[in-house]
mmCIF file of C-alpha atoms in Angstrom:
data_model
loop_
_atom_site.group_PDB
_atom_site.id
_atom_site.type_symbol
_atom_site.label_atom_id
_atom_site.label_comp_id
_atom_site.label_asym_id
_atom_site.label_seq_id
_atom_site.Cartn_x
_atom_site.Cartn_y
_atom_site.Cartn_z
ATOM 1 C CA UNK A 1 127.902 127.080 63.871
ATOM 2 C CA UNK A 2 129.896 128.649 61.052
ATOM 3 C CA UNK A 3 133.522 127.969 61.909
ATOM 4 C CA UNK A 4 134.307 125.477 59.152
ATOM 5 C CA UNK A 5 136.550 126.594 56.286
ATOM 6 C CA UNK A 6 137.259 124.117 53.503
ATOM 7 C CA UNK A 7 140.429 125.959 52.503
ATOM 8 C CA UNK A 8 142.329 123.971 55.141
ATOM 9 C CA UNK A 9 141.461 120.771 53.258
ATOM 10 C CA UNK A 10 141.255 121.844 49.600
ATOM 11 C CA UNK A 11 142.560 119.259 47.166
ATOM 12 C CA UNK A 12 143.015 116.508 49.748
ATOM 13 C CA UNK A 13 142.180 112.830 49.199
ATOM 14 C CA UNK A 14 138.529 113.441 50.113
ATOM 15 C CA UNK A 15 138.241 116.143 47.456
ATOM 16 C CA UNK A 16 139.800 113.773 44.942
ATOM 17 C CA UNK A 17 137.013 111.245 45.492
ATOM 18 C CA UNK A 18 134.229 113.825 45.595
ATOM 19 C CA UNK A 19 135.326 115.776 42.556
ATOM 20 C CA UNK A 20 136.215 112.755 40.436
ATOM 21 C CA UNK A 21 132.639 111.525 40.874
ATOM 22 C CA UNK A 22 131.203 115.021 40.432
ATOM 23 C CA UNK A 23 133.021 115.587 37.139
ATOM 24 C CA UNK A 24 131.957 112.228 35.731
ATOM 25 C CA UNK A 25 128.340 112.780 36.760
ATOM 26 C CA UNK A 26 128.193 116.253 35.214
ATOM 27 C CA UNK A 27 129.786 114.994 32.006
ATOM 28 C CA UNK A 28 127.207 112.226 31.862
ATOM 29 C CA UNK A 29 124.240 114.540 32.447
ATOM 30 C CA UNK A 30 125.348 116.953 29.746
ATOM 31 C CA UNK A 31 125.489 114.260 27.057
ATOM 32 C CA UNK A 32 121.818 114.956 26.372
ATOM 33 C CA UNK A 33 120.795 118.377 25.046
ATOM 34 C CA UNK A 34 118.003 118.951 27.577
ATOM 35 C CA UNK A 35 118.853 121.476 30.332
ATOM 36 C CA UNK A 36 120.207 120.431 33.731
ATOM 37 C CA UNK A 37 119.651 121.980 37.159
ATOM 38 C CA UNK A 38 122.485 121.840 39.701
ATOM 39 C CA UNK A 39 122.158 122.658 43.395
ATOM 40 C CA UNK A 40 124.984 122.738 45.932
ATOM 41 C CA UNK A 41 123.834 122.837 49.565
ATOM 42 C CA UNK A 42 127.172 123.942 51.052
ATOM 43 C CA UNK A 43 129.118 125.622 48.279
ATOM 44 C CA UNK A 44 132.118 127.254 49.937
ATOM 45 C CA UNK A 45 133.926 130.017 48.032
ATOM 46 C CA UNK A 46 134.243 128.196 44.707
ATOM 47 C CA UNK A 47 138.034 128.116 44.534
ATOM 48 C CA UNK A 48 141.162 128.073 46.655
ATOM 49 C CA UNK A 49 144.773 129.201 46.620
ATOM 50 C CA UNK A 50 146.999 126.339 47.701
ATOM 51 C CA UNK A 51 149.581 128.915 48.771
ATOM 52 C CA UNK A 52 147.234 130.466 51.341
ATOM 53 C CA UNK A 53 148.071 130.201 55.039
ATOM 54 C CA UNK A 54 145.083 127.910 55.558
ATOM 55 C CA UNK A 55 145.993 125.466 52.790
ATOM 56 C CA UNK A 56 149.629 125.540 53.830
ATOM 57 C CA UNK A 57 148.903 124.751 57.480
ATOM 58 C CA UNK A 58 148.718 120.987 56.918
ATOM 59 C CA UNK A 59 149.336 120.860 53.149
ATOM 60 C CA UNK A 60 146.634 118.223 52.772
ATOM 61 C CA UNK A 61 146.577 118.714 49.003
ATOM 62 C CA UNK A 62 150.036 117.163 48.802
ATOM 63 C CA UNK A 63 148.454 113.791 49.605
ATOM 64 C CA UNK A 64 145.681 114.325 47.069
ATOM 65 C CA UNK A 65 145.740 116.374 43.901
ATOM 66 C CA UNK A 66 149.456 117.072 44.474
ATOM 67 C CA UNK A 67 150.253 113.411 43.758
ATOM 68 C CA UNK A 68 147.842 112.994 40.844
ATOM 69 C CA UNK A 69 149.036 116.211 39.218
ATOM 70 C CA UNK A 70 152.324 114.488 38.364
ATOM 71 C CA UNK A 71 150.953 111.154 37.093
ATOM 72 C CA UNK A 72 150.879 110.117 33.443
ATOM 73 C CA UNK A 73 148.900 106.865 33.788
ATOM 74 C CA UNK A 74 145.610 108.171 35.190
ATOM 75 C CA UNK A 75 142.404 106.188 34.612
ATOM 76 C CA UNK A 76 140.122 108.102 32.253
ATOM 77 C CA UNK A 77 137.663 109.250 34.912
ATOM 78 C CA UNK A 78 140.498 110.579 37.096
ATOM 79 C CA UNK A 79 142.197 112.176 34.087
ATOM 80 C CA UNK A 80 138.987 114.100 33.333
ATOM 81 C CA UNK A 81 138.982 115.465 36.879
ATOM 82 C CA UNK A 82 142.668 116.390 36.844
ATOM 83 C CA UNK A 83 142.217 118.114 33.485
ATOM 84 C CA UNK A 84 139.523 120.331 35.019
ATOM 85 C CA UNK A 85 141.847 121.223 37.894
ATOM 86 C CA UNK A 86 144.495 122.113 35.339
ATOM 87 C CA UNK A 87 142.108 124.443 33.517
ATOM 88 C CA UNK A 88 141.231 126.220 36.761
ATOM 89 C CA UNK A 89 144.924 126.529 37.572
ATOM 90 C CA UNK A 90 145.613 128.049 34.165
ATOM 91 C CA UNK A 91 142.858 130.614 34.646
ATOM 92 C CA UNK A 92 144.568 131.847 37.785
ATOM 93 C CA UNK A 93 148.250 131.345 36.982
ATOM 94 C CA UNK A 94 150.086 130.822 33.713
ATOM 95 C CA UNK A 95 152.787 128.509 35.081
ATOM 96 C CA UNK A 96 151.855 124.938 34.061
ATOM 97 C CA UNK A 97 154.254 123.204 36.433
ATOM 98 C CA UNK A 98 153.572 124.111 40.050
ATOM 99 C CA UNK A 99 149.948 123.621 41.086
ATOM 100 C CA UNK A 100 148.873 126.706 43.026
ATOM 101 C CA UNK A 101 145.067 126.824 42.713
ATOM 102 C CA UNK A 102 142.292 124.305 43.269
ATOM 103 C CA UNK A 103 138.614 124.624 42.279
ATOM 104 C CA UNK A 104 135.660 124.067 44.550
ATOM 105 C CA UNK A 105 132.564 122.110 43.567
ATOM 106 C CA UNK A 106 130.728 125.214 42.237
ATOM 107 C CA UNK A 107 133.499 125.873 39.745
ATOM 108 C CA UNK A 108 133.504 122.291 38.454
ATOM 109 C CA UNK A 109 129.741 122.586 37.922
ATOM 110 C CA UNK A 110 129.867 126.028 36.306
ATOM 111 C CA UNK A 111 132.730 124.926 34.067
ATOM 112 C CA UNK A 112 131.080 121.725 32.823
ATOM 113 C CA UNK A 113 127.474 122.868 32.562
ATOM 114 C CA UNK A 114 126.208 124.697 29.488
ATOM 115 C CA UNK A 115 124.647 128.079 28.736
ATOM 116 C CA UNK A 116 121.091 126.776 29.047
ATOM 117 C CA UNK A 117 121.714 124.977 32.369
ATOM 118 C CA UNK A 118 120.958 126.512 35.780
ATOM 119 C CA UNK A 119 122.858 126.521 39.086
ATOM 120 C CA UNK A 120 121.843 127.367 42.663
ATOM 121 C CA UNK A 121 124.645 127.731 45.213
ATOM 122 C CA UNK A 122 124.008 127.943 48.958
ATOM 123 C CA UNK A 123 126.500 129.293 51.485
ATOM 124 C CA UNK A 124 125.902 130.726 54.971
ATOM 125 C CA UNK A 125 129.457 131.559 56.074
ATOM 126 C CA UNK A 126 129.820 135.354 55.536
ATOM 127 C CA UNK A 127 133.400 135.277 54.263
ATOM 128 C CA UNK A 128 132.817 132.266 52.039
ATOM 129 C CA UNK A 129 129.614 133.710 50.617
ATOM 130 C CA UNK A 130 131.279 137.029 49.795
ATOM 131 C CA UNK A 131 134.011 135.229 47.837
ATOM 132 C CA UNK A 132 131.460 132.965 46.159
ATOM 133 C CA UNK A 133 129.449 135.979 44.971
ATOM 134 C CA UNK A 134 132.586 137.664 43.678
ATOM 135 C CA UNK A 135 133.740 134.566 41.822
ATOM 136 C CA UNK A 136 130.462 134.087 39.945
ATOM 137 C CA UNK A 137 128.984 137.594 39.731
ATOM 138 C CA UNK A 138 129.169 137.628 35.936
ATOM 139 C CA UNK A 139 127.556 134.222 35.401
ATOM 140 C CA UNK A 140 123.853 134.680 34.678
ATOM 141 C CA UNK A 141 123.154 130.960 35.099
ATOM 142 C CA UNK A 142 124.022 131.103 38.790
ATOM 143 C CA UNK A 143 122.064 132.248 41.829
ATOM 144 C CA UNK A 144 123.802 132.402 45.210
ATOM 145 C CA UNK A 145 121.677 131.987 48.324
ATOM 146 C CA UNK A 146 122.555 132.995 51.875
ATOM 147 C CA UNK A 147 120.108 130.426 53.170
ATOM 148 C CA UNK A 148 120.143 127.016 54.803
ATOM 149 C CA UNK A 149 121.215 124.689 52.022
ATOM 150 C CA UNK A 150 119.219 121.749 53.312
ATOM 151 C CA UNK A 151 115.914 123.637 53.291
ATOM 152 C CA UNK A 152 116.731 125.348 50.006
ATOM 153 C CA UNK A 153 117.262 121.962 48.346
ATOM 154 C CA UNK A 154 113.862 120.701 49.505
ATOM 155 C CA UNK A 155 112.157 123.873 48.323
ATOM 156 C CA UNK A 156 113.795 123.682 44.894
ATOM 157 C CA UNK A 157 112.428 120.222 44.124
ATOM 158 C CA UNK A 158 111.264 119.372 41.558
ATOM 159 C CA UNK A 159 113.247 121.686 39.279
ATOM 160 C CA UNK A 160 111.501 122.957 36.159
ATOM 161 C CA UNK A 161 114.122 121.183 34.035
ATOM 162 C CA UNK A 162 113.117 117.779 35.430
ATOM 163 C CA UNK A 163 116.773 116.794 35.153
ATOM 164 C CA UNK A 164 119.308 117.622 37.811
ATOM 165 C CA UNK A 165 122.030 116.950 40.314
ATOM 166 C CA UNK A 166 121.911 117.907 43.990
ATOM 167 C CA UNK A 167 125.238 117.889 45.847
ATOM 168 C CA UNK A 168 124.785 117.591 49.606
ATOM 169 C CA UNK A 169 128.134 118.379 51.174
ATOM 170 C CA UNK A 170 127.801 119.720 54.738
ATOM 171 C CA UNK A 171 130.832 120.072 57.033
ATOM 172 C CA UNK A 172 129.234 117.810 59.669
ATOM 173 C CA UNK A 173 130.288 120.270 62.366
ATOM 174 C CA UNK A 174 127.346 119.036 64.400
ATOM 175 C CA UNK A 175 126.341 115.386 64.642
ATOM 176 C CA UNK A 176 122.746 116.184 63.730
ATOM 177 C CA UNK A 177 123.956 116.817 60.165
ATOM 178 C CA UNK A 178 124.079 113.048 59.607
ATOM 179 C CA UNK A 179 120.387 112.683 60.456
ATOM 180 C CA UNK A 180 119.508 115.859 58.584
ATOM 181 C CA UNK A 181 121.144 114.544 55.414
ATOM 182 C CA UNK A 182 118.833 111.523 55.439
ATOM 183 C CA UNK A 183 115.773 113.683 56.111
ATOM 184 C CA UNK A 184 116.648 116.013 53.238
ATOM 185 C CA UNK A 185 117.303 113.133 50.841
ATOM 186 C CA UNK A 186 113.933 111.585 51.627
ATOM 187 C CA UNK A 187 112.062 114.870 51.221
ATOM 188 C CA UNK A 188 113.852 115.792 47.995
ATOM 189 C CA UNK A 189 113.340 112.307 46.579
ATOM 190 C CA UNK A 190 109.602 112.452 47.301
ATOM 191 C CA UNK A 191 109.400 115.562 45.139
ATOM 192 C CA UNK A 192 111.956 114.585 42.486
ATOM 193 C CA UNK A 193 112.451 110.824 42.408
ATOM 194 C CA UNK A 194 114.335 110.784 39.101
ATOM 195 C CA UNK A 195 116.962 113.309 40.162
ATOM 196 C CA UNK A 196 120.583 112.440 40.853
ATOM 197 C CA UNK A 197 121.770 113.063 44.422
ATOM 198 C CA UNK A 198 125.372 113.057 45.608
ATOM 199 C CA UNK A 199 126.167 113.060 49.334
ATOM 200 C CA UNK A 200 129.700 113.461 50.653
ATOM 201 C CA UNK A 201 130.540 112.255 54.172
ATOM 202 C CA UNK A 202 133.639 111.969 56.394
ATOM 203 C CA UNK A 203 134.406 108.712 58.165
ATOM 204 C CA UNK A 204 135.270 109.700 61.721
ATOM 205 C CA UNK A 205 132.991 107.358 63.643
ATOM 206 C CA UNK A 206 132.077 104.288 61.617
ATOM 207 C CA UNK A 207 128.964 103.626 63.705
ATOM 208 C CA UNK A 208 127.606 107.034 62.714
ATOM 209 C CA UNK A 209 128.181 106.330 59.024
ATOM 210 C CA UNK A 210 126.589 102.891 59.226
ATOM 211 C CA UNK A 211 123.556 104.386 60.939
ATOM 212 C CA UNK A 212 123.196 106.906 58.106
ATOM 213 C CA UNK A 213 123.587 104.249 55.410
ATOM 214 C CA UNK A 214 121.096 101.962 57.136
ATOM 215 C CA UNK A 215 118.570 104.804 57.286
ATOM 216 C CA UNK A 216 118.963 105.451 53.565
ATOM 217 C CA UNK A 217 118.738 101.730 52.817
ATOM 218 C CA UNK A 218 115.496 101.495 54.792
ATOM 219 C CA UNK A 219 113.988 104.681 53.342
ATOM 220 C CA UNK A 220 112.565 103.079 50.215
ATOM 221 C CA UNK A 221 114.897 105.047 47.931
ATOM 222 C CA UNK A 222 116.198 102.852 45.105
ATOM 223 C CA UNK A 223 119.400 102.738 43.067
ATOM 224 C CA UNK A 224 121.930 103.779 45.702
ATOM 225 C CA UNK A 225 125.685 103.320 45.334
ATOM 226 C CA UNK A 226 128.422 103.966 47.900
ATOM 227 C CA UNK A 227 132.088 104.730 47.252
ATOM 228 C CA UNK A 228 134.782 105.282 49.880
ATOM 229 C CA UNK A 229 138.477 106.092 49.792
ATOM 230 C CA UNK A 230 140.684 106.006 52.879
ATOM 231 C CA UNK A 231 144.319 106.483 53.766
ATOM 232 C CA UNK A 232 144.115 103.733 56.385
ATOM 233 C CA UNK A 233 141.620 101.527 58.192
ATOM 234 C CA UNK A 234 139.052 103.106 60.502
ATOM 235 C CA UNK A 235 140.360 104.650 63.694
ATOM 236 C CA UNK A 236 138.591 107.147 65.917
ATOM 237 C CA UNK A 237 141.859 108.360 67.395
ATOM 238 C CA UNK A 238 143.081 110.112 64.238
ATOM 239 C CA UNK A 239 140.066 111.984 62.953
ATOM 240 C CA UNK A 240 138.959 111.489 59.363
ATOM 241 C CA UNK A 241 140.924 108.712 57.696
ATOM 242 C CA UNK A 242 138.338 107.960 54.997
ATOM 243 C CA UNK A 243 135.527 109.737 53.225
ATOM 244 C CA UNK A 244 132.688 108.572 51.059
ATOM 245 C CA UNK A 245 130.129 109.465 48.446
ATOM 246 C CA UNK A 246 126.542 108.216 48.391
ATOM 247 C CA UNK A 247 125.066 108.351 44.899
ATOM 248 C CA UNK A 248 121.339 108.078 44.213
ATOM 249 C CA UNK A 249 120.372 107.526 40.580
ATOM 250 C CA UNK A 250 124.022 107.684 39.507
ATOM 251 C CA UNK A 251 125.178 107.504 35.899
ATOM 252 C CA UNK A 252 125.007 103.874 34.768
ATOM 253 C CA UNK A 253 128.680 104.242 33.821
ATOM 254 C CA UNK A 254 129.835 105.281 37.288
ATOM 255 C CA UNK A 255 130.186 101.860 38.906
ATOM 256 C CA UNK A 256 132.524 100.540 36.216
ATOM 257 C CA UNK A 257 134.551 103.746 36.184
ATOM 258 C CA UNK A 258 135.055 103.636 39.944
ATOM 259 C CA UNK A 259 135.972 99.948 39.836
ATOM 260 C CA UNK A 260 138.875 101.066 37.677
ATOM 261 C CA UNK A 261 139.657 104.319 39.469
ATOM 262 C CA UNK A 262 139.407 103.531 43.182
ATOM 263 C CA UNK A 263 142.102 100.814 43.313
ATOM 264 C CA UNK A 264 144.383 103.190 41.405
ATOM 265 C CA UNK A 265 143.646 106.129 43.723
ATOM 266 C CA UNK A 266 144.082 103.987 46.821
ATOM 267 C CA UNK A 267 147.471 102.755 45.640
ATOM 268 C CA UNK A 268 148.761 106.171 44.568
ATOM 269 C CA UNK A 269 147.538 108.112 47.597
ATOM 270 C CA UNK A 270 148.082 105.619 50.407
ATOM 271 C CA UNK A 271 149.803 102.450 49.202
ATOM 272 C CA UNK A 272 149.431 99.314 51.283
ATOM 273 C CA UNK A 273 147.513 101.072 54.086
ATOM 274 C CA UNK A 274 144.784 102.241 51.718
ATOM 275 C CA UNK A 275 141.176 101.136 51.994
ATOM 276 C CA UNK A 276 138.315 101.626 49.563
ATOM 277 C CA UNK A 277 134.705 100.581 49.146
ATOM 278 C CA UNK A 278 132.548 100.039 46.077
ATOM 279 C CA UNK A 279 129.007 98.959 46.868
ATOM 280 C CA UNK A 280 125.547 98.853 45.340
ATOM 281 C CA UNK A 281 123.756 99.668 48.591
ATOM 282 C CA UNK A 282 120.250 99.444 47.099
ATOM 283 C CA UNK A 283 119.371 97.969 43.706
ATOM 284 C CA UNK A 284 117.414 99.832 41.058
#
C-alpha cells in the first residue's frame, strides 16, 4: 500500500517532536570526529512546500512549526530545530518572514552530518522517490534505495562506521507495521547493539501503542526512552491526537533537554488540553 503522502502533515506537531529529537541526536553524534552512518527507513521526498495543495488542505503546520516560527523564548533544543527549518526555508525562498518551506528528515540529516559521514535513504512511493533522488542527486554521501526500508535496515547492520542512527518512521498504513517495527528493532539490535535507534509512532489506538511498547520492554533491549506530545488526551474518535518517539541508546543529554522542551511545546501548541510523556522505559 503506497497511498500515504507526508506532505499533508508536514510541519505539524508530530513533526515538531520528531525533528526536535532528530536534530539533537545528530548534533550529539557529530560531536566526535569519527564518522556516522544514518539510515532512514521511510524517507519521503526530503522537503515540502507549505503552499502546496496538499499542505494547504488542513494547514496542519499552523499548529506546529507555524507557532514556533514566531517565538522568541524557545528552549535551546527547540531553537536548534527551528534554526534548521529557517536555513531550509532560506535555501528555497529569500523572504525571512513568511514560512513557506519545511524540510523532511533526510534534509535534517544531510544538513547536520559531515563530509565523511554516510546516509542511506529508503523510499518506495514512486513520486516521493523521484523527488528524493532529485533533491539529493549531487550529494555523494547519500544513496537512495527503492527497497523495503525495514529489510534494508536489517541488512545494513552493523555499519562499517560502528556509529550510527537508524530512523524508523513508517506511515503505519497497515496495522502490521506496529509488529514489524518491533521485529526490525530486535534484528537490528542483535547486529548493532551500540547503535542509536529512533522510532516515530502515531497514537490512534492506545492499546496498539502499549502492545508495541510492552514488546520492546520485554525484548531484552536496554536503555529505551519514550517521549510523547499530544494536542489532547487519547480519543479514538478523532484520529491521531498524539505521537511519540522511542529512543534506544539515546544521547545522555536527551532526557534533560526534553524535560525542558516538552512542557514548553505542550503549552505553546495545545495549551491546557495538551498531554506529554517523558519516560525511561528500560534502564541502561
